[in-house]
The first five atom37 places (N, CA, C, CB, O) and aatype in JSON, in Angstrom:
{
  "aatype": [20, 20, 20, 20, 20, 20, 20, 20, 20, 20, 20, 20, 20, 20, 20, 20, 20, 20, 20, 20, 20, 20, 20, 20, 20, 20, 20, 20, 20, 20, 20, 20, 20, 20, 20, 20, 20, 20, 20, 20, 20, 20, 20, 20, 20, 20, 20, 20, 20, 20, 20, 20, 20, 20, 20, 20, 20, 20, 20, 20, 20, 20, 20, 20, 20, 20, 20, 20, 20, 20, 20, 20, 20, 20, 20, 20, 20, 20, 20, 20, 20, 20, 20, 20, 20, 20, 20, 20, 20, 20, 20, 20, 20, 20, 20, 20, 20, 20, 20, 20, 20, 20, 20, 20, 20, 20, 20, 20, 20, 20, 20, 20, 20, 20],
  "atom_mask": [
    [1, 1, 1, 1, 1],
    [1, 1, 1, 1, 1],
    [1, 1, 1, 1, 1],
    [1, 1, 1, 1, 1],
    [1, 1, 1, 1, 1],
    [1, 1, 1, 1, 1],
    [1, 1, 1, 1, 1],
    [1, 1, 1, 1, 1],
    [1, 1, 1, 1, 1],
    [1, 1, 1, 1, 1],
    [1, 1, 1, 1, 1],
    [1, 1, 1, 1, 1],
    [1, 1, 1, 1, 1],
    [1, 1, 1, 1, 1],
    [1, 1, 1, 1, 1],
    [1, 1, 1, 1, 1],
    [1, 1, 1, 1, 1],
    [1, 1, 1, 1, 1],
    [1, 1, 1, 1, 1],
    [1, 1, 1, 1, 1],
    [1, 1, 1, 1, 1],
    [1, 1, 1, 1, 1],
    [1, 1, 1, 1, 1],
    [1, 1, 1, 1, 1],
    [1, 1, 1, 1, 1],
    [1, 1, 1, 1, 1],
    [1, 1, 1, 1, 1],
    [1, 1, 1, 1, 1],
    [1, 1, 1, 1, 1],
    [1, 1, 1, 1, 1],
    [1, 1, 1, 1, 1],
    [1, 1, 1, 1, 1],
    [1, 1, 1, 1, 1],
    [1, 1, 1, 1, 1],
    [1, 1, 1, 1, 1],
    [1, 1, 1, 1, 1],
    [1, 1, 1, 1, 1],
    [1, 1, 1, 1, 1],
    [1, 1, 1, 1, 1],
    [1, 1, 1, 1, 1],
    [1, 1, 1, 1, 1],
    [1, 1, 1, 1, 1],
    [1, 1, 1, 1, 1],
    [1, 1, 1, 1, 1],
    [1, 1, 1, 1, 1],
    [1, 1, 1, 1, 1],
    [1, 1, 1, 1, 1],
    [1, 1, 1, 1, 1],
    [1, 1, 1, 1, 1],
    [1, 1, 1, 1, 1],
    [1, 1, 1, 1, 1],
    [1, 1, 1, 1, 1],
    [1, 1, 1, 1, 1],
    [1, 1, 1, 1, 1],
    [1, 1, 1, 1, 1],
    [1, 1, 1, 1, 1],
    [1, 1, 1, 1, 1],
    [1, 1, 1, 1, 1],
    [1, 1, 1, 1, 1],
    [1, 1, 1, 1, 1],
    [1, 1, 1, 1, 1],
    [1, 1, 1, 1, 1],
    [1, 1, 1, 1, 1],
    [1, 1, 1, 1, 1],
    [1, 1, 1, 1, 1],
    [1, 1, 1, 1, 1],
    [1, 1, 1, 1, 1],
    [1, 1, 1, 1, 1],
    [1, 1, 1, 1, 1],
    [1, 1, 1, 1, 1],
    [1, 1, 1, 1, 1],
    [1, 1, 1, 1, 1],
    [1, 1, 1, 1, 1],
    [1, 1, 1, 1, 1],
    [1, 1, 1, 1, 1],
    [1, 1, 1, 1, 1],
    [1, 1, 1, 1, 1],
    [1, 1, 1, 1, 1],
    [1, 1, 1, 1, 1],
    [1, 1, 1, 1, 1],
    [1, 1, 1, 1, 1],
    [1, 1, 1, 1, 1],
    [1, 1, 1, 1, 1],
    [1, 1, 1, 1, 1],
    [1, 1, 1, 1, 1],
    [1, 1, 1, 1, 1],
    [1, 1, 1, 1, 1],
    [1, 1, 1, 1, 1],
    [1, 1, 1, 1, 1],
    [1, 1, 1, 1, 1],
    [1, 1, 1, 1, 1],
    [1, 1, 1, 1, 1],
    [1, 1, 1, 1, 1],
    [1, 1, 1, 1, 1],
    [1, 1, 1, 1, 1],
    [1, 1, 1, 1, 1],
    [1, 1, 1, 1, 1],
    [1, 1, 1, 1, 1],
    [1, 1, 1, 1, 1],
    [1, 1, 1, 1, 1],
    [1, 1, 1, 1, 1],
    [1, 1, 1, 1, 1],
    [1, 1, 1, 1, 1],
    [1, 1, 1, 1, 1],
    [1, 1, 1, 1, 1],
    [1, 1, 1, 1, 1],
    [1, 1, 1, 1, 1],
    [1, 1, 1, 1, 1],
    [1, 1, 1, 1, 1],
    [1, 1, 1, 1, 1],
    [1, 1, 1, 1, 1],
    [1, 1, 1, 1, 1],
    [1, 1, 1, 1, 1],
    [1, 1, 1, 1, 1]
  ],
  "atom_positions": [
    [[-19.53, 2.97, 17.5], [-18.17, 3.35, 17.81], [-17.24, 2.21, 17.42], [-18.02, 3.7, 19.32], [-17.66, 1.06, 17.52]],
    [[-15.7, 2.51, 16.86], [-15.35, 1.62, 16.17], [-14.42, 1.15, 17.53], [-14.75, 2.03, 14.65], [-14.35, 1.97, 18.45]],
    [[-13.66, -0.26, 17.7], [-13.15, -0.87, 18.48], [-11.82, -0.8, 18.05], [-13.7, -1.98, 18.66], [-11.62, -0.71, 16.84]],
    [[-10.57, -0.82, 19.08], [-9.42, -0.37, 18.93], [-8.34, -1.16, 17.76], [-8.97, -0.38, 20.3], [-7.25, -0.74, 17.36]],
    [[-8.88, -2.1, 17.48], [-8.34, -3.5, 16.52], [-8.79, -2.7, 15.19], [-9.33, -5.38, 16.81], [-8.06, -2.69, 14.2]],
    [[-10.01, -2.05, 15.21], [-10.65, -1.24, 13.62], [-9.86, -0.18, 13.77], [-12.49, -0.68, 13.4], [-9.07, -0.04, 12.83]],
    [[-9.8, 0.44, 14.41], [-8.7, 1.89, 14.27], [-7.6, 1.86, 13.96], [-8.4, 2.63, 15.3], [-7.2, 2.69, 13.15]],
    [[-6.73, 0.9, 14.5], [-5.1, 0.69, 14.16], [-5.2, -0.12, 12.82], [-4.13, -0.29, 15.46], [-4.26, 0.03, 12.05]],
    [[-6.19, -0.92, 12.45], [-6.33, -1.25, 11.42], [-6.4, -0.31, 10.09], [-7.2, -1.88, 11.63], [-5.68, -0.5, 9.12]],
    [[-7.31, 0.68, 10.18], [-7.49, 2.15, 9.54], [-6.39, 2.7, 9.41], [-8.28, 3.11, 10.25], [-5.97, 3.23, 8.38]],
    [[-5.77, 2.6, 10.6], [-4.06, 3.39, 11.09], [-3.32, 3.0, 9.89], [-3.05, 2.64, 12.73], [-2.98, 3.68, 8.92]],
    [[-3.12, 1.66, 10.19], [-2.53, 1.05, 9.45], [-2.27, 0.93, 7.43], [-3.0, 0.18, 10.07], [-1.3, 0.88, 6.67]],
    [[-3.76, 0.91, 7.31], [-3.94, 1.25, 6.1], [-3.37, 2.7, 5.6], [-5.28, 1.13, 5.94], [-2.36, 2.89, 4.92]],
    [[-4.26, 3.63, 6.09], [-3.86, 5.32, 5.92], [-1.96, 5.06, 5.61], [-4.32, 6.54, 7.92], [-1.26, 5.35, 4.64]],
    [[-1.79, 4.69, 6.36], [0.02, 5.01, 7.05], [0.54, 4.18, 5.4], [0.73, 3.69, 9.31], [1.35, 4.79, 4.7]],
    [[-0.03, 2.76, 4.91], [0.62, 1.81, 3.93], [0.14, 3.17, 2.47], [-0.34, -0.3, 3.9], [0.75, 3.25, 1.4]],
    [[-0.58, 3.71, 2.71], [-1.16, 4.62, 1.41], [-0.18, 5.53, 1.15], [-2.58, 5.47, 1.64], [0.23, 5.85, 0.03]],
    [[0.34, 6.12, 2.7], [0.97, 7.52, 2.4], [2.3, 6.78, 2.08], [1.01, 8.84, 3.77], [2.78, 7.22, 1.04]],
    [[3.05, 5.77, 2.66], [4.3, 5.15, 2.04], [4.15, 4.88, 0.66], [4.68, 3.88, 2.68], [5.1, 5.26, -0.01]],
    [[3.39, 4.45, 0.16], [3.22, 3.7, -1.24], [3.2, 5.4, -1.89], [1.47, 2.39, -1.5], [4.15, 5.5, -2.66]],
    [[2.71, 6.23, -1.84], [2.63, 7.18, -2.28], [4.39, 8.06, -2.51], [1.52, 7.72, -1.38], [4.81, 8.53, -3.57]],
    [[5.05, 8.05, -1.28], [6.24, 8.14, -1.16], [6.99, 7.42, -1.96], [6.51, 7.98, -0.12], [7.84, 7.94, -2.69]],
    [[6.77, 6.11, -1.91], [8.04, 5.13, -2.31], [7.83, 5.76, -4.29], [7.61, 2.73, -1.82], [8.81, 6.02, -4.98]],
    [[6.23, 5.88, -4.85], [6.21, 6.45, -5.82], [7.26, 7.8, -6.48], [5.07, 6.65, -5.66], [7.98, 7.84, -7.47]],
    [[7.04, 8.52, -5.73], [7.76, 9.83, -5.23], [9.04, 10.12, -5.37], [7.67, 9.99, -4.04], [9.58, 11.01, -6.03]],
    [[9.52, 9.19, -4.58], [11.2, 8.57, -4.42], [11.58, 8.17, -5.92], [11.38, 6.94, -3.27], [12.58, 8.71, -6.39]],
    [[11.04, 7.48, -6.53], [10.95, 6.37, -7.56], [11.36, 7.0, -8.85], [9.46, 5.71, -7.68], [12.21, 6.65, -9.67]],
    [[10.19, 8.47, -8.78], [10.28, 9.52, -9.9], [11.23, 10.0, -10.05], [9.58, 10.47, -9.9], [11.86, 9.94, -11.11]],
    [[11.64, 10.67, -8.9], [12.89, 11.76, -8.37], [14.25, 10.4, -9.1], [12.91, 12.16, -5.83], [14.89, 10.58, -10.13]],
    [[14.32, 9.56, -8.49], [15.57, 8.51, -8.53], [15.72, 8.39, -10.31], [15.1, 6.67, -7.59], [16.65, 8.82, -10.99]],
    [[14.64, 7.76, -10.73], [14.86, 7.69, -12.03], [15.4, 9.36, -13.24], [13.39, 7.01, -12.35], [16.35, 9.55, -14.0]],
    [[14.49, 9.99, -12.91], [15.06, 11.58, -13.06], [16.68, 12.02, -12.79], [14.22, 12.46, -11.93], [17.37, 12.78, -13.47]],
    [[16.91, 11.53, -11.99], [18.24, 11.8, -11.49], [19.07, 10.81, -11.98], [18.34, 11.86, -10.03], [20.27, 10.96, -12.18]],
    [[18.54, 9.96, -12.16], [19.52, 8.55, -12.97], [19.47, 8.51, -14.14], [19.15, 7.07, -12.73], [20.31, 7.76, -14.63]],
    [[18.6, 9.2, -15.09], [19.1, 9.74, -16.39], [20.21, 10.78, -16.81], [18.13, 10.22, -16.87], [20.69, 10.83, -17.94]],
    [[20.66, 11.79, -15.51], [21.36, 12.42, -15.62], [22.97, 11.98, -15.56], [20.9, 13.13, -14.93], [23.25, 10.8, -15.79]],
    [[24.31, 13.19, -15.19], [25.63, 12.46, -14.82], [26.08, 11.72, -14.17], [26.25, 12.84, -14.59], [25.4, 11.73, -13.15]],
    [[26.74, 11.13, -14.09], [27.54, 10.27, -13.36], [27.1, 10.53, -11.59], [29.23, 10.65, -13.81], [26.73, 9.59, -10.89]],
    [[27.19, 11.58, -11.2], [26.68, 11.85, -9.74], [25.05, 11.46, -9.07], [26.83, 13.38, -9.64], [24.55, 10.9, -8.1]],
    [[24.56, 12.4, -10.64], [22.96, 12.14, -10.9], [22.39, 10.47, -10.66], [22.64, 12.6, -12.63], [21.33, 9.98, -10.28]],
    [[24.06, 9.81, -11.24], [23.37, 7.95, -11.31], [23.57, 7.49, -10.18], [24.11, 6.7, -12.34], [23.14, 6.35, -10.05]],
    [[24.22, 8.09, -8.99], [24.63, 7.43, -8.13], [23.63, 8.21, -7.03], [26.22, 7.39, -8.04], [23.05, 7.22, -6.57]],
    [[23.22, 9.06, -6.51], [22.23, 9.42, -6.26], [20.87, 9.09, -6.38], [22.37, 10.08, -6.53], [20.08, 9.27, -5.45]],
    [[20.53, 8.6, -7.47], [19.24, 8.35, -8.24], [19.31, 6.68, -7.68], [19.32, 8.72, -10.24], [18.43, 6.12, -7.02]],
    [[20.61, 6.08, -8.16], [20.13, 4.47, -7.5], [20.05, 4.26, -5.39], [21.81, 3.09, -8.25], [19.61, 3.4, -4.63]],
    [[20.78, 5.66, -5.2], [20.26, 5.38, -3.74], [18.96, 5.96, -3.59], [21.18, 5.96, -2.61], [18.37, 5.88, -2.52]],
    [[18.49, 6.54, -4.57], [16.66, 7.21, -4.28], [15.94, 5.75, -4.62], [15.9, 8.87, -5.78], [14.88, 5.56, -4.03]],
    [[16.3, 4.94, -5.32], [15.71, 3.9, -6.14], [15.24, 2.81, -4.33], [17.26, 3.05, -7.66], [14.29, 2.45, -3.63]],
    [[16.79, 2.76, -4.44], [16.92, 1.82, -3.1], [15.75, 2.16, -1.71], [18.66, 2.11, -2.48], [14.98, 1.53, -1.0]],
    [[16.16, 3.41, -1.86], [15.09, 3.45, -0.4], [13.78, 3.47, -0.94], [15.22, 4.91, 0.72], [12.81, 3.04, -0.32]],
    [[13.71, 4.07, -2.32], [12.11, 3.81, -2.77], [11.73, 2.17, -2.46], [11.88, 4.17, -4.66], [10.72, 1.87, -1.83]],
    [[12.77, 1.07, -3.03], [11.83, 0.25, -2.58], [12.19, -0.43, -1.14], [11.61, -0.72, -3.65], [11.58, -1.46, -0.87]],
    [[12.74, -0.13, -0.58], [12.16, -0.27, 1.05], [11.16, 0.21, 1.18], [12.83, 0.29, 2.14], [10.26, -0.62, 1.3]],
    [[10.81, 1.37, 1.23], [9.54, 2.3, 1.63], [8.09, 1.56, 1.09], [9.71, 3.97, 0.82], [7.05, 1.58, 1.75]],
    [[8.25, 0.73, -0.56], [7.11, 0.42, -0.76], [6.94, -0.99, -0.4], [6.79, 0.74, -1.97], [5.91, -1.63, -0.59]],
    [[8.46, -1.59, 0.35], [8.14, -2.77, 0.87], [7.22, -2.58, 2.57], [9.69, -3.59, 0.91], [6.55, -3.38, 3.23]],
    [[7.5, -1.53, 2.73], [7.1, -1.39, 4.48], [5.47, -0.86, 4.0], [8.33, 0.16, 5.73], [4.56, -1.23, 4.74]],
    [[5.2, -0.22, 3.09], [3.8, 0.18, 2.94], [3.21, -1.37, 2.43], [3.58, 1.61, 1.71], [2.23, -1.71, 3.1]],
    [[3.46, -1.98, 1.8], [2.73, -3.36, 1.67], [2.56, -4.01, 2.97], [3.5, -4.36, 0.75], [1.46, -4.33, 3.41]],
    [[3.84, -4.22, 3.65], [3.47, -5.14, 5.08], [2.75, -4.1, 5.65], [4.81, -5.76, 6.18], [1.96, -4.64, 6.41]],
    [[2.61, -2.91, 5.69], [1.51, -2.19, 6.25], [0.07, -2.3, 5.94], [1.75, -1.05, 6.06], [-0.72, -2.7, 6.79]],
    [[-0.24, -1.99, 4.89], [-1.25, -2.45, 3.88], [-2.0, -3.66, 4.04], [-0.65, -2.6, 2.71], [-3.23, -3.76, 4.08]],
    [[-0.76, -4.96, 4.16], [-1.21, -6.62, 4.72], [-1.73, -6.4, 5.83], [-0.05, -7.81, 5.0], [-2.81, -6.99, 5.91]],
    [[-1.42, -5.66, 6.99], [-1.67, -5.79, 8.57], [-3.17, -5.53, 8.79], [-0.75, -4.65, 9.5], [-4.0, -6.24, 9.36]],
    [[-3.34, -3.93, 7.99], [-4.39, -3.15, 7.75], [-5.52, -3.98, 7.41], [-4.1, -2.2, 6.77], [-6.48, -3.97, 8.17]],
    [[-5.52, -4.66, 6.44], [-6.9, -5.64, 5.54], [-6.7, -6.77, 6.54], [-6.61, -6.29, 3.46], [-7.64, -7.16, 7.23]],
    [[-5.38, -7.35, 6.64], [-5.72, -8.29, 8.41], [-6.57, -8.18, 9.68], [-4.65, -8.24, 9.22], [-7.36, -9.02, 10.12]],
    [[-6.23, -6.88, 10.21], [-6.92, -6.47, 11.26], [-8.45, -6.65, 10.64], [-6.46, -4.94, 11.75], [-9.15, -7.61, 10.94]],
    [[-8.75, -5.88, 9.99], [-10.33, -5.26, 9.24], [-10.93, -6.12, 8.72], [-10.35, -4.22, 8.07], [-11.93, -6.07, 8.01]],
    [[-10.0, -7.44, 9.24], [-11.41, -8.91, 7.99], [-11.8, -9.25, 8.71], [-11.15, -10.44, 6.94], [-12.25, -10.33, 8.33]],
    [[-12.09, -9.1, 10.0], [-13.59, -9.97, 10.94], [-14.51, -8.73, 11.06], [-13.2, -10.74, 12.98], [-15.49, -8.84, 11.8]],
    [[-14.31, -7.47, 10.38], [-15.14, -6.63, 10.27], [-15.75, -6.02, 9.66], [-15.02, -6.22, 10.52], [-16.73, -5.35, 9.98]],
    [[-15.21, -6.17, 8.53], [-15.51, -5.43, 7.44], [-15.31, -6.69, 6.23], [-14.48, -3.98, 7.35], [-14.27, -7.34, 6.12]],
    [[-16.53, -6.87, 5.37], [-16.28, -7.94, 4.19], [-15.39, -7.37, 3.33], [-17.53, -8.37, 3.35], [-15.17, -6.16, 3.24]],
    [[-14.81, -8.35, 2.63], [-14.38, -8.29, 1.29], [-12.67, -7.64, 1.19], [-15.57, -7.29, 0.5], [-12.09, -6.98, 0.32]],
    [[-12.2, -8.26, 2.66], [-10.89, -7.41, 3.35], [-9.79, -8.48, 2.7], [-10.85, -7.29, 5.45], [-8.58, -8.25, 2.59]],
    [[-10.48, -9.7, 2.29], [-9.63, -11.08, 1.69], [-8.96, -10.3, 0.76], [-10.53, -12.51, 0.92], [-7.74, -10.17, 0.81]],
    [[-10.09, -9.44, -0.59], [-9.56, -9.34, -1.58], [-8.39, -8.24, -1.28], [-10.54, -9.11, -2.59], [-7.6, -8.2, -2.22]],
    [[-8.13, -7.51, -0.42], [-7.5, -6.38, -0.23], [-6.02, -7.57, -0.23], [-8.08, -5.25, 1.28], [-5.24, -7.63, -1.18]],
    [[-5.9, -8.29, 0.81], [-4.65, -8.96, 1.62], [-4.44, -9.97, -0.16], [-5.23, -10.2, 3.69], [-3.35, -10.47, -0.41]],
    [[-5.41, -10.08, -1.0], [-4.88, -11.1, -2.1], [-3.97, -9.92, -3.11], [-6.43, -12.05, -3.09], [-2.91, -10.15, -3.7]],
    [[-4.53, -8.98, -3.11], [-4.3, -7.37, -4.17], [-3.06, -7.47, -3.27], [-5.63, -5.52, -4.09], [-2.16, -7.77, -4.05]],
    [[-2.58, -7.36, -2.09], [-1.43, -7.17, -1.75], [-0.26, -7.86, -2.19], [-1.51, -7.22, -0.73], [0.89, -7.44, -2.28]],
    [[-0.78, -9.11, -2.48], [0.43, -10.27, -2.69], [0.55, -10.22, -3.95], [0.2, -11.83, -2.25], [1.66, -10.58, -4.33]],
    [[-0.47, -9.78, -5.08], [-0.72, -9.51, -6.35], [0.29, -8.74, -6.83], [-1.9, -8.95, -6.54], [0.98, -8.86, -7.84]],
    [[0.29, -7.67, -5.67], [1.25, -6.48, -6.39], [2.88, -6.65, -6.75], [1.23, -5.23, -5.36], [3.61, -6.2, -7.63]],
    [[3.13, -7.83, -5.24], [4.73, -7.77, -5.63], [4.37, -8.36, -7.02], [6.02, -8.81, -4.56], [5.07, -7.71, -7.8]],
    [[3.81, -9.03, -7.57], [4.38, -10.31, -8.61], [4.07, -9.17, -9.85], [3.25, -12.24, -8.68], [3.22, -8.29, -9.98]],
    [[5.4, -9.74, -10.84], [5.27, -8.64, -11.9], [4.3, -9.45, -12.88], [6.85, -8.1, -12.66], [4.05, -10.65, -12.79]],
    [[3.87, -8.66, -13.71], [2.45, -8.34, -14.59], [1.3, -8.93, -13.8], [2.42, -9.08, -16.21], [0.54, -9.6, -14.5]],
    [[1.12, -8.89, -13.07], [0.37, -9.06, -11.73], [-0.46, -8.2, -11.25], [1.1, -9.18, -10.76], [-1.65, -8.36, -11.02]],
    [[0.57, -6.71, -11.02], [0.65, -6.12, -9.82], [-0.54, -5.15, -10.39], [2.2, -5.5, -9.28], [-0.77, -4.36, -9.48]],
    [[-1.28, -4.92, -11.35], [-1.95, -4.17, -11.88], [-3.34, -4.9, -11.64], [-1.45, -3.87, -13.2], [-4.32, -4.17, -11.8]],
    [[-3.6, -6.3, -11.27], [-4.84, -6.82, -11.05], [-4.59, -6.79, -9.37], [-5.16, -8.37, -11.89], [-5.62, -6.74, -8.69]],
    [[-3.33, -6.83, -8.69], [-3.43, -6.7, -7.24], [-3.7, -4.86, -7.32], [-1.79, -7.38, -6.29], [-4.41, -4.56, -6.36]],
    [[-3.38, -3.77, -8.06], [-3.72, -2.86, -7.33], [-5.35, -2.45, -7.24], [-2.9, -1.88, -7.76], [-6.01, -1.62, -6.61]],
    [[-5.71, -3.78, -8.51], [-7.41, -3.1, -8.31], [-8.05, -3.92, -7.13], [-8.61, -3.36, -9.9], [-9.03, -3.54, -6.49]],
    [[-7.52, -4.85, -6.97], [-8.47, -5.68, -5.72], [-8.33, -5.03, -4.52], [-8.03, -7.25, -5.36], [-9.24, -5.0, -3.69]],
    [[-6.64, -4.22, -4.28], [-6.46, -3.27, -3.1], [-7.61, -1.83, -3.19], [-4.7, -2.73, -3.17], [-7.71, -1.13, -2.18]],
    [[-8.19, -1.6, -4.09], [-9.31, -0.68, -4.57], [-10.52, -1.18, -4.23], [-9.32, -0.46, -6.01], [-11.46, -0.52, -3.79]],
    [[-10.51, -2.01, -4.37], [-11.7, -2.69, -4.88], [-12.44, -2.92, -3.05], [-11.18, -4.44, -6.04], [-13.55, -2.7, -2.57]],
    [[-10.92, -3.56, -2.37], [-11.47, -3.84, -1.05], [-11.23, -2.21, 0.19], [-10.46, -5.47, -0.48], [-11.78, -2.07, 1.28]],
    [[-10.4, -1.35, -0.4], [-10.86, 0.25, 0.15], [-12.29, 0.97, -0.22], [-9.78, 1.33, -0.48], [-12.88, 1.8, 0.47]],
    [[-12.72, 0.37, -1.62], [-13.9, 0.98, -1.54], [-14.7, 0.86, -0.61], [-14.46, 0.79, -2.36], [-15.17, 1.76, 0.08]],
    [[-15.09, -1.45, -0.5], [-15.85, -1.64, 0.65], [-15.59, -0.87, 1.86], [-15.77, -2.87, 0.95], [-16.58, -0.48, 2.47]],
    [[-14.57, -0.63, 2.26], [-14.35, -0.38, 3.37], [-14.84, 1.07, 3.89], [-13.09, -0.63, 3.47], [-15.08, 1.34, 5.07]],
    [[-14.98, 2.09, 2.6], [-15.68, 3.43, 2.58], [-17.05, 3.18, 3.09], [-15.73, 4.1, 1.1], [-17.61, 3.6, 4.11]],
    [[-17.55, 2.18, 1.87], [-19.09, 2.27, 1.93], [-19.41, 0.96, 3.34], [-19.91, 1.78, 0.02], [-20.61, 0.7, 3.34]],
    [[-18.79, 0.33, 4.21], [-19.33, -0.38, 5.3], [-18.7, 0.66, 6.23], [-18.94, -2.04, 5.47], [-18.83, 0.21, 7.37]],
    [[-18.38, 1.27, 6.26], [-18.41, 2.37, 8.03], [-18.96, 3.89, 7.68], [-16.32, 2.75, 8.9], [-18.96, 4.88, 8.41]],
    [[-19.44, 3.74, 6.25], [-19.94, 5.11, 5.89], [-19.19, 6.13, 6.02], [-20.95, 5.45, 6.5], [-19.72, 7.18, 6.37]],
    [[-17.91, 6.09, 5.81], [-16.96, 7.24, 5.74], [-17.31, 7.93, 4.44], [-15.38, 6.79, 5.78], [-16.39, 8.71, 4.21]],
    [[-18.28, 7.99, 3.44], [-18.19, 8.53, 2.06], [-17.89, 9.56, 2.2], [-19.16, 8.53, 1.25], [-18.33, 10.19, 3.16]],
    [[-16.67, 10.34, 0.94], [-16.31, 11.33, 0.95], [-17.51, 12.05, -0.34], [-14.71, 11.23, 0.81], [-17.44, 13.23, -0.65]]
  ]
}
């Protein structure tokens, strides 16, 4: 049975996935709309804006998540390094695999395999 520090940790993660997924989302829509008129641009840079709030709050989510989960689960370092990876530009493509890299472990040490 997992202990309440592993669950909100899980929480935590799940919750930084579905933002990052959003802030993506936002991102599409904003730019789409910011190719368009004059209304379209002003619209589109406030989709932009909250996109990246949203993918700033899914990272500190994300950080908390691989925080909680590193006295439990190995290899939670590389997750919290993939995090810091990502802000930095041409970077962020070796932080999104280490954030992979340390969700996989995390599948295969509590045996969640889908």
């Amino acid at each position: 049975m997992a202990t309440p520090q592993e669950l909100e940790g899980i929480s935590r993660l799940r919750g930084g996935i579905a933002f990052e997924f959003l802030a993506a989302i936002l991102s599409i829509i904003g730019i789409i709309l910011f190719i368009g008129g004059l209304a379209g641009i002003v619209i589109g840079a406030v989709l932009l804006i909250i996109a990246f709030i949203v993918a700033i709050i899914a990272l500190i989510r994300l950080y908390r998540g691989f925080s909680r989960l590193e006295q439990y689960v190995p290899n939670m370092v590389l997750g919290k390094i993939g995090v810091i990876l990502s802000v930095i530009p041409y970077l962020n493509f070796i932080g999104y695999i280490l954030i992979g890299i340390a969700y996989t472990s995390l599948e295969i040490s509590t045996g969640t395999e889908r």
